Coordinates of C-alpha atoms in Angstrom, one line a residue:
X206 CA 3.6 28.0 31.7
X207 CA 5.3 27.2 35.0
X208 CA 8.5 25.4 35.0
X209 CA 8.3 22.0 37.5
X210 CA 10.9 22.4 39.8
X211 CA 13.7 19.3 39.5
X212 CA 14.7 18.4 43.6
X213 CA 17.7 18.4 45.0
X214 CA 19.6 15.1 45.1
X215 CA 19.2 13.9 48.6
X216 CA 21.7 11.1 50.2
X217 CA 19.7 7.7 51.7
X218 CA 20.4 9.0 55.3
X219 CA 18.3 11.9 54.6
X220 CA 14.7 11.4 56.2
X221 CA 12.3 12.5 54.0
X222 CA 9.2 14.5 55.3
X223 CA 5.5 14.8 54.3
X224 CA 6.0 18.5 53.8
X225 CA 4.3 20.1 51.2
X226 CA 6.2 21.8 48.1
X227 CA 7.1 25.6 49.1
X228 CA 6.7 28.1 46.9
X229 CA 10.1 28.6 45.9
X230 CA 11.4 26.5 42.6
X231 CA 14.4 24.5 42.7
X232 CA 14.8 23.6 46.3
X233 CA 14.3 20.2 48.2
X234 CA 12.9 20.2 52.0
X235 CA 12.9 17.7 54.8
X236 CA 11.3 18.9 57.9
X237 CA 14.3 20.5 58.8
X238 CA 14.9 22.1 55.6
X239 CA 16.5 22.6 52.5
X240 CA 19.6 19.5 52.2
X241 CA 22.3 20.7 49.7
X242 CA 24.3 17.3 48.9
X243 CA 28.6 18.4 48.4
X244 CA 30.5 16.2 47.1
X245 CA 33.5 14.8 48.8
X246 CA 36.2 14.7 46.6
X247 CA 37.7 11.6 48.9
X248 CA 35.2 9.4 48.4
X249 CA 35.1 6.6 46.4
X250 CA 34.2 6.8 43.3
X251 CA 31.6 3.8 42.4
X252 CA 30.1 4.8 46.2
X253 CA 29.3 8.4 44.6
X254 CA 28.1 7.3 41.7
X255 CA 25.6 5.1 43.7
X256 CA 24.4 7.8 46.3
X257 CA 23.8 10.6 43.2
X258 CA 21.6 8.1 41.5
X259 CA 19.7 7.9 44.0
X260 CA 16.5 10.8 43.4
X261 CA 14.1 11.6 46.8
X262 CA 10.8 12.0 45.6
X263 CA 7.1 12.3 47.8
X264 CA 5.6 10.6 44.7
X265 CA 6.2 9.0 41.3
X266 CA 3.7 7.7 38.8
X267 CA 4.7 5.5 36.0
X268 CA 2.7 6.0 33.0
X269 CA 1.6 9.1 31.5
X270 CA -2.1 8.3 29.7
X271 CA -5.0 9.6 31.6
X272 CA -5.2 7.7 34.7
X273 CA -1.2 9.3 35.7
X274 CA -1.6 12.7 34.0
X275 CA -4.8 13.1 36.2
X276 CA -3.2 11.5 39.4
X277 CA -0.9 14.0 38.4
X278 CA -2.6 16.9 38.1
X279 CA -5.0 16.6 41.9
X280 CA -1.7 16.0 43.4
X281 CA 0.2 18.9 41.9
X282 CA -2.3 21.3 42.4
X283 CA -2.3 19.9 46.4
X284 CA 1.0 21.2 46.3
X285 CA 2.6 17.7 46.2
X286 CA 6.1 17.2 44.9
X287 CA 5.2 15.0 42.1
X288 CA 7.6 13.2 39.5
X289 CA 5.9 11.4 36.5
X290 CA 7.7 9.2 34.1
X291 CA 6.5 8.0 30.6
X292 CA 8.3 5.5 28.5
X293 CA 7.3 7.2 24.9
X294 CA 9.6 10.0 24.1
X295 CA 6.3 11.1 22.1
X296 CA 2.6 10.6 22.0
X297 CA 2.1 7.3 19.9
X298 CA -1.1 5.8 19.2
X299 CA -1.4 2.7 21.6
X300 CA -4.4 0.4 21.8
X301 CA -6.8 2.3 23.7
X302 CA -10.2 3.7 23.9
X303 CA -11.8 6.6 22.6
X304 CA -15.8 5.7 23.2
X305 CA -16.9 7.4 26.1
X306 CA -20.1 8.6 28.0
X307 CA -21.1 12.0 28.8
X308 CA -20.0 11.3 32.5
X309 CA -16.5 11.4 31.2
X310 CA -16.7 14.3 29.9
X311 CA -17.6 15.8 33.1
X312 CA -14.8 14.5 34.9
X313 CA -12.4 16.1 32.2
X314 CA -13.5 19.4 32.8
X315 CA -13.4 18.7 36.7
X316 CA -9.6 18.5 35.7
X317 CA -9.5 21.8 33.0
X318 CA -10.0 20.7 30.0
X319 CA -12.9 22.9 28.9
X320 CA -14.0 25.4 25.8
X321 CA -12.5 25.4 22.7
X322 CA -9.7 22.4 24.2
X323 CA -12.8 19.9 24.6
X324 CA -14.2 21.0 21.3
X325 CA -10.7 19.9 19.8
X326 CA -10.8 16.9 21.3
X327 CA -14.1 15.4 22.2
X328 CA -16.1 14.8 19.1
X329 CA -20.3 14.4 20.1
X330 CA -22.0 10.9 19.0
X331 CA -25.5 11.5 19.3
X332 CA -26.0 7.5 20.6
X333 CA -24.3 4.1 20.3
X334 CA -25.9 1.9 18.1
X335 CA -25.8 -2.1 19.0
X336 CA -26.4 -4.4 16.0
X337 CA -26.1 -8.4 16.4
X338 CA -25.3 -10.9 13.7
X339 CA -28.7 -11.7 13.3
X340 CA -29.8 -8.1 12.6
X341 CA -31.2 -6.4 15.5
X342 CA -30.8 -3.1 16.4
X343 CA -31.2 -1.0 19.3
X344 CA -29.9 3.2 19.9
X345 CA -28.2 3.7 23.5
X346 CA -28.2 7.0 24.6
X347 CA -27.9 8.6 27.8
X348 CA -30.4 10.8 29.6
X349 CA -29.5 14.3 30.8
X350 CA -28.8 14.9 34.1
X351 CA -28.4 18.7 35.5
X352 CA -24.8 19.6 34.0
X353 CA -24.5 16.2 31.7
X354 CA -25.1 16.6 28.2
X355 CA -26.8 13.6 26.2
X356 CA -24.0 12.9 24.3
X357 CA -21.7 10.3 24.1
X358 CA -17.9 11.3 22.8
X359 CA -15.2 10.4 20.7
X360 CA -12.2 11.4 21.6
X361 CA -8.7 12.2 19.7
X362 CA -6.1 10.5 21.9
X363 CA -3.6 12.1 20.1
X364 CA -4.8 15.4 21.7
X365 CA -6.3 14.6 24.7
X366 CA -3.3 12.4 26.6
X367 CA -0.9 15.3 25.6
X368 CA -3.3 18.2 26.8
X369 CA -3.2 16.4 30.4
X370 CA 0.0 16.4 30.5
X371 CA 0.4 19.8 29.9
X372 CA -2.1 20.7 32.8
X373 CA -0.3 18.6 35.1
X374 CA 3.3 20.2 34.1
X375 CA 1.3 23.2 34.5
X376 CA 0.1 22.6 37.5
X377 CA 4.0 21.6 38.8
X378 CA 4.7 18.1 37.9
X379 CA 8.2 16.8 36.7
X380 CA 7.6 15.0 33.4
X381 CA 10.1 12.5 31.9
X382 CA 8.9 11.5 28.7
X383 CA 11.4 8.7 26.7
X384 CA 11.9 6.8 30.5
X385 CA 10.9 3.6 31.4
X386 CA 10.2 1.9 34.7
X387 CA 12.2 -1.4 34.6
X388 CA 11.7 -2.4 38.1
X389 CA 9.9 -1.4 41.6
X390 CA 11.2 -2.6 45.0
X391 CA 9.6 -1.2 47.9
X392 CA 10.0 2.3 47.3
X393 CA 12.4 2.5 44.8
X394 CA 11.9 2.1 41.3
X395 CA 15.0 1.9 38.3
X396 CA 14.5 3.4 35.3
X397 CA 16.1 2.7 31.7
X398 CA 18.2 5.5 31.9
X399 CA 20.2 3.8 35.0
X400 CA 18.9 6.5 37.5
X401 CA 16.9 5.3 40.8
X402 CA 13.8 7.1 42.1
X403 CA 13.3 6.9 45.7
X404 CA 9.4 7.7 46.7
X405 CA 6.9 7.8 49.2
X406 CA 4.5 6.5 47.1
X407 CA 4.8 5.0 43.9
X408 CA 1.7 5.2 41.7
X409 CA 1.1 2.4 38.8
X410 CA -0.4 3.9 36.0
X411 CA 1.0 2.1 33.2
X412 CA -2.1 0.0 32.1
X413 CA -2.7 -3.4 31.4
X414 CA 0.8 -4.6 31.4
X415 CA 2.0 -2.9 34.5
X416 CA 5.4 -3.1 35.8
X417 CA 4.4 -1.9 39.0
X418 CA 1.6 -4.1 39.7
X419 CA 4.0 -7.4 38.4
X420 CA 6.9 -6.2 40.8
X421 CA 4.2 -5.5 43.7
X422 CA 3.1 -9.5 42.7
X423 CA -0.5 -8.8 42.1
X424 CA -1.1 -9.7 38.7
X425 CA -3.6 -12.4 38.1
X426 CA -5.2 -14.1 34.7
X427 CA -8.5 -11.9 34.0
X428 CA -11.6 -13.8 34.4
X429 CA -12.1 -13.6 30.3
X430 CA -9.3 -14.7 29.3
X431 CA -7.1 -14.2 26.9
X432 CA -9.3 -12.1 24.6
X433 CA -6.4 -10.0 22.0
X434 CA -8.0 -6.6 20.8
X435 CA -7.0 -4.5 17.6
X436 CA -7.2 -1.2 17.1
X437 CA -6.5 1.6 14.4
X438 CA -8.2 4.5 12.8
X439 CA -9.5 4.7 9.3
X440 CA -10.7 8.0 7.4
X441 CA -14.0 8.9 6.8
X442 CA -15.1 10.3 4.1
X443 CA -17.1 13.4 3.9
X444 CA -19.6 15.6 4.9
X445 CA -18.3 15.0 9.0
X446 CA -22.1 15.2 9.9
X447 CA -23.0 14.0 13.5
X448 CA -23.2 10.2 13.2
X449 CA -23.8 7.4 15.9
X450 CA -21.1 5.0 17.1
X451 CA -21.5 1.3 16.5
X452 CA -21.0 -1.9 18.3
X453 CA -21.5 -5.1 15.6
X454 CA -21.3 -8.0 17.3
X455 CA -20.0 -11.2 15.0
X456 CA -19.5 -14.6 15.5
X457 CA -17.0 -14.7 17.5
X458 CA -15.9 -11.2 18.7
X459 CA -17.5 -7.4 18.1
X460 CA -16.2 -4.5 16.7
X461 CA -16.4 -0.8 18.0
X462 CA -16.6 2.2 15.1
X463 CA -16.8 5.6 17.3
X464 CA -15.8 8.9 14.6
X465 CA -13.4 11.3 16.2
X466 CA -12.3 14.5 15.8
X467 CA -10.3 14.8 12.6
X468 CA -12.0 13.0 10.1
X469 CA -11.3 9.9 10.8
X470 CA -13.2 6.9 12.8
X471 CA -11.7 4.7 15.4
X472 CA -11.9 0.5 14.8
X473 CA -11.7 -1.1 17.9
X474 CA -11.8 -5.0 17.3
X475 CA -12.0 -7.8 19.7
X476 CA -11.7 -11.4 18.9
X477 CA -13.2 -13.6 21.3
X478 CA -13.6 -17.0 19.7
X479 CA -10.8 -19.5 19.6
X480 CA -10.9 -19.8 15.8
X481 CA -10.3 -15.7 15.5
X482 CA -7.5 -16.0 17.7
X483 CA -6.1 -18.9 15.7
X484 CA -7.1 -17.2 12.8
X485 CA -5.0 -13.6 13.7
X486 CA -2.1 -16.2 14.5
X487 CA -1.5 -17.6 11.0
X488 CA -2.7 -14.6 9.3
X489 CA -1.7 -11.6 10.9
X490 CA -3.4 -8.7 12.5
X491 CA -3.8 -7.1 9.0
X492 CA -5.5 -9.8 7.3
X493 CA -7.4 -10.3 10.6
X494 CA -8.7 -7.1 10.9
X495 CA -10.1 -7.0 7.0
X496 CA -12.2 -10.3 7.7
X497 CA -14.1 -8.6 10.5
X498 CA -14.6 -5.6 8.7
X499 CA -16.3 -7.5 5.9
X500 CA -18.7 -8.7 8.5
X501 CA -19.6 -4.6 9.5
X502 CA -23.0 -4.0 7.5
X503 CA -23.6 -0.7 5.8
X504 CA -25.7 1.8 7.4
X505 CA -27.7 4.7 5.7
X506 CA -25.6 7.1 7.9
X507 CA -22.2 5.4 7.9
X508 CA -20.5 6.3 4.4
X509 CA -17.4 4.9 5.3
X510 CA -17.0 1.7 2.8
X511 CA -16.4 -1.3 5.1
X512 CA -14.8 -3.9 2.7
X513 CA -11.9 -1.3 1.6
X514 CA -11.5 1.5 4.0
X515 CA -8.9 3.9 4.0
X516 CA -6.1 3.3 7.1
X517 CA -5.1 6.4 8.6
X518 CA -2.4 4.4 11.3
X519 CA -1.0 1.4 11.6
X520 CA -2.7 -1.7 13.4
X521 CA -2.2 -2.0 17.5
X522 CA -3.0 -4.5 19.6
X523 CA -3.7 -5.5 23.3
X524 CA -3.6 -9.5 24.7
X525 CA -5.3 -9.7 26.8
X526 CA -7.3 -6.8 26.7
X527 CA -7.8 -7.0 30.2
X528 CA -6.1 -6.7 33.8
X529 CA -6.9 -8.1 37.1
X530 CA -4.7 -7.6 40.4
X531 CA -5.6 -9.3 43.7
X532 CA -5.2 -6.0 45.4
X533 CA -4.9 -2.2 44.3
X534 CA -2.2 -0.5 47.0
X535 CA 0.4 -1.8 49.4
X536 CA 2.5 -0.1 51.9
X537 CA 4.1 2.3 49.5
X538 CA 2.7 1.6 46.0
X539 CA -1.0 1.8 44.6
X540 CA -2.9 1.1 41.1
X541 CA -5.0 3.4 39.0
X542 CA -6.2 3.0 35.5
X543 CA -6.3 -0.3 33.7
X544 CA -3.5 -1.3 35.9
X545 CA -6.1 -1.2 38.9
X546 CA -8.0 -4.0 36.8
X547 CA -10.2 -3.8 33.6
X548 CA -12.9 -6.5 32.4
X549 CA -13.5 -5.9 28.8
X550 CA -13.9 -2.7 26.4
X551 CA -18.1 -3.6 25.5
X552 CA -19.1 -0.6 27.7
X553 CA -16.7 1.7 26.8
X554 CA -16.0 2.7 30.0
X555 CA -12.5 2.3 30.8
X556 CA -11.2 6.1 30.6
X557 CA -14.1 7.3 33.3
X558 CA -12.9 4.6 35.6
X559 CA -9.4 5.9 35.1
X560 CA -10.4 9.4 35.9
X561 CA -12.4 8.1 39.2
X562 CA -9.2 5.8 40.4
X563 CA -7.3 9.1 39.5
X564 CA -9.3 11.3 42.2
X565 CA -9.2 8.1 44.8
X566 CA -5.8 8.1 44.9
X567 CA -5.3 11.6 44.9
X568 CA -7.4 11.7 48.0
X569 CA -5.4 8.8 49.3
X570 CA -2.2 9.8 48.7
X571 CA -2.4 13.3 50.0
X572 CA -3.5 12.0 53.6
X573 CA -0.8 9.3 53.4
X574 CA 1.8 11.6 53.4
X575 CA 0.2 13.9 55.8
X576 CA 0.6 10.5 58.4
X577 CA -2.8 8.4 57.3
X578 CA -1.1 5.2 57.3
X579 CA -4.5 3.6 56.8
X580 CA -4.8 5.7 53.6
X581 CA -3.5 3.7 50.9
X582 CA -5.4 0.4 52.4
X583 CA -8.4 3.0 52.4
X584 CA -8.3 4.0 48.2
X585 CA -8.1 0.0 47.7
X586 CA -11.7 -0.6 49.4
X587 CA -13.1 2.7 48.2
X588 CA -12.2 1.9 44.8
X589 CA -13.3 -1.9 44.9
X590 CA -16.6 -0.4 46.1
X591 CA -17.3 2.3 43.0
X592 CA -16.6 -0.5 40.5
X593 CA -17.7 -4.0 42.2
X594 CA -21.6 -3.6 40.9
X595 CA -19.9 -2.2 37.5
X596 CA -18.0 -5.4 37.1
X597 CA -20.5 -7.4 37.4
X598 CA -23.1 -5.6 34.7
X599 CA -19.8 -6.0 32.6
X600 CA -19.6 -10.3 33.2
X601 CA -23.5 -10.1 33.0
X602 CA -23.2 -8.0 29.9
X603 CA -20.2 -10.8 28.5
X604 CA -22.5 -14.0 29.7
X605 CA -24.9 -13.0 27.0
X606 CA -22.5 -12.0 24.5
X607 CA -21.1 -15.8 24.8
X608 CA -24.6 -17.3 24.2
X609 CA -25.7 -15.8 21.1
X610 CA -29.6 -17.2 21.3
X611 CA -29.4 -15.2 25.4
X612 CA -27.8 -12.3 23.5
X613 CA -30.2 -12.2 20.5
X614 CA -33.3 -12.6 22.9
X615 CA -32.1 -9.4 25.3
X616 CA -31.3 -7.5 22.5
X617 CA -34.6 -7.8 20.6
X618 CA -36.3 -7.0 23.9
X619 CA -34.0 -3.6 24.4
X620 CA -34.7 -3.0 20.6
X621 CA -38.6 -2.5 21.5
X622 CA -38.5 -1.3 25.2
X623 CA -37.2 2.0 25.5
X624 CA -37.4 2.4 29.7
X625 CA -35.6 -0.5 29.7
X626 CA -33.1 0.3 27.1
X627 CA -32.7 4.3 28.6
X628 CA -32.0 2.5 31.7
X629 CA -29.5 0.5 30.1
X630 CA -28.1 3.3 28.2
X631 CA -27.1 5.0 31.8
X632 CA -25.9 1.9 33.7
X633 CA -23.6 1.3 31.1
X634 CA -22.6 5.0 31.0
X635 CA -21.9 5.7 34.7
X636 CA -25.3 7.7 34.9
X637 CA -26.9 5.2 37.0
X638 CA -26.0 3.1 39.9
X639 CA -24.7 -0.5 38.3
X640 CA -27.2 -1.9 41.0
X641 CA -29.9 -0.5 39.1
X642 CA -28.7 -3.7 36.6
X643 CA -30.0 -6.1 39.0
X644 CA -32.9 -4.3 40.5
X645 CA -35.1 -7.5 40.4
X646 CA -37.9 -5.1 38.2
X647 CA -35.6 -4.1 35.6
X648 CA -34.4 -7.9 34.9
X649 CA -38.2 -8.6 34.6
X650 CA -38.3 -5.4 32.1
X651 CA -35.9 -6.5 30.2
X652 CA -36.7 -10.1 30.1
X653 CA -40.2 -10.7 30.5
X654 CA -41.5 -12.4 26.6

């Protein structure tokens, strides 16, 4: 595995260029070459102190989950010096998703995660399976479409997040693990350890409660809410034979079950009713949790017992489990990930966003520090562009979950329609153009009595 090369400490007088890394390790360039910094044993002491905690780098992303680790990886392998921090000395399970469409999975092995890896971590769900409160049902699955399989995945978090960042050390990143970003201004960014990271460009990818987008002053309430989320995994009992995921919606809130590699089955819950956010208040997330899994029905294919599962980790949770930013890049900083903005977890879609902000940036940083200073400005309106029709299936999608008589009407319509519900099936999973959504012909589809 290649060893990422750790730069040179460089002095703030030091101008430092767009060049790209060379291939020797352990050497820092400006465009007029390698700097050495020498101590003068004269100077004053504090002063020292201050100039070596100062670190030149072209770029640093905070956060190491998907969206970093692949920001990560296009730049590396652009030969970009690249330094990425994440505040976890180890992986941990954090609220996040593991439902995902076959699109995703073509955009993970666009970044080398392949074979027997994707086998390890990408468990196939032949559909997900919508059920209301008042019993309807309906199968989403997604079409093929040349190199996309038909299946949905689960994925193991706990293997995927560390296998990108192995490709993107691989590929010549510096990873900090155990450091955390406790403040950004301008270009440089303090981390818990007391050290200072100077850089070009300074990517946020630490999710929905991102320091970089708070310091940038960007943050804004999401359009939802304040909708809390809980999530955990709980075992399944055996045979491990292909099963669909399911999204029950409740009074009140809905709850995700997507199996995953391992044996076990992923519980994302999220309480969208006043009363259920009262209620996880004055009783707990624990307590919380086991009411709405009384609510999940039992299905023929679904052995896992619903009114006393087995836990396999302990409860996390997310509030809001949403983000929105009034813009995604400034002069020197830019947004990828849930820190970019995310809507709501229905559509399961959050991790192939990541992966597409990922790329953006990518693109947008490597021309920024090759002189685009339009670049940056550039991934903000390409970005808003790929996910402003998606945004808006996801508030349509959200309008009807919030009226349960709209809800129970579209569903029983997708239940015995299936063009309509195909189509549906790849909106939701990236598959489609969201405009399809509101292609005046589908709404009549979908609605008409």
């Amino acid at each position: 595995m290649h060893e990422a090369r750790r730069p040179a400490v460089r002095t703030a007088g030091v101008h430092r260029g767009g060049a790209r890394r060379s291939a020797a390790p352990g050497r820092a360039h400006t465009d007029g070459g390698p700097v050495r910094v020498r101590p003068s044993p004269g100077r004053d002491r504090l002063r020292d102190h201050d100039v070596r905690a100062v670190e030149d780098r072209q770029v640093l992303i905070v956060g190491g989950g998907p969206a970093g680790a692949a920001t990560a990886i296009r730049l590396a392998r652009r030969g970009r010096d690249v330094l990425l921090v994440e505040r976890a000395a180890s992986w941990q399970w954090r609220a996040c998703g593991v439902f995902t469409s076959p699109a995703t999975v073509v955009e993970l092995q666009r970044l080398g995660v392949g074979g027997p890896d994707l086998d390890r971590i990408a468990r196939r769900l032949p559909a997900m399976r919508v059920e209301t409160p008042r019993g309807t049902r309906f199968r989403l699955t997604y079409g093929a479409d040349g190199s996309l399989a038909a299946a949905s995945v689960g994925l193991d978090r706990s293997a995927l997040d560390p296998h990108l960042l192995d490709l993107a050390r691989s590929a010549g990143t510096e990873i900090r693990t155990g450091v955390a970003v406790r403040s950004v201004h301008g270009e440089r960014a303090t981390l818990s350890d007391g050290r200072a990271i100077r850089a070009r460009v300074i990517v946020g990818a630490d999710g929905l409660r991102s320091t970089v987008a708070r310091d940038a002053g960007v943050v804004r309430r999401p359009p939802l809410g304040d909708r809390p989320a809980l999530t955990f995994h709980v075992a399944e009992p055996p045979p491990l034979a292909p099963r669909d995921a399911r999204m029950v919606v409740f009074d009140g809130g809905y709850v995700g079950l997507a199996p995953v590699p391992g044996g076990r089955v992923n519980v994302g819950i999220v309480l969208a009713d006043a009363a259920w956010r009262e209620r996880l208040r004055s009783d707990g997330a624990a307590a919380t949790a086991a009411a709405v899994m009384r609510r999940i029905p039992m299905a023929g294919d679904d052995p896992v017992p619903w009114t006393a599962p087995e836990p396999c980790d302990a409860i996390e949770g997310a509030s809001p489990v949403a983000a929105r930013v009034a813009a995604r890049s400034g002069r020197d900083w830019l947004l990828v990930g849930d820190a970019a903005g995310f809507l709501d977890p229905f559509t399961g879609e959050g991790l192939h966003r990541a992966l597409r902000s990922a790329e953006l940036a990518a693109i947008a940083i490597d021309r920024h520090l090759d002189g685009d200073v339009a670049a940056l400005a550039a991934y903000d309106r390409a970005l808003t562009r790929r996910t402003r029709a998606k945004d808006a299936v996801s508030l349509l999608v959200q309008a009807f979950l919030g009226s349960p008589p709209a809800f129970e009407y579209a569903a029983r319509r997708l239940a015995s329609r299936s063009e309509v519900r195909e189509t549906m099936g790849r909106v939701i999973g990236d598959l489609a153009p969201a405009s399809t959504a509101f292609d005046p012909r589908f709404l009549v589809a979908l609605l008409r009595p």
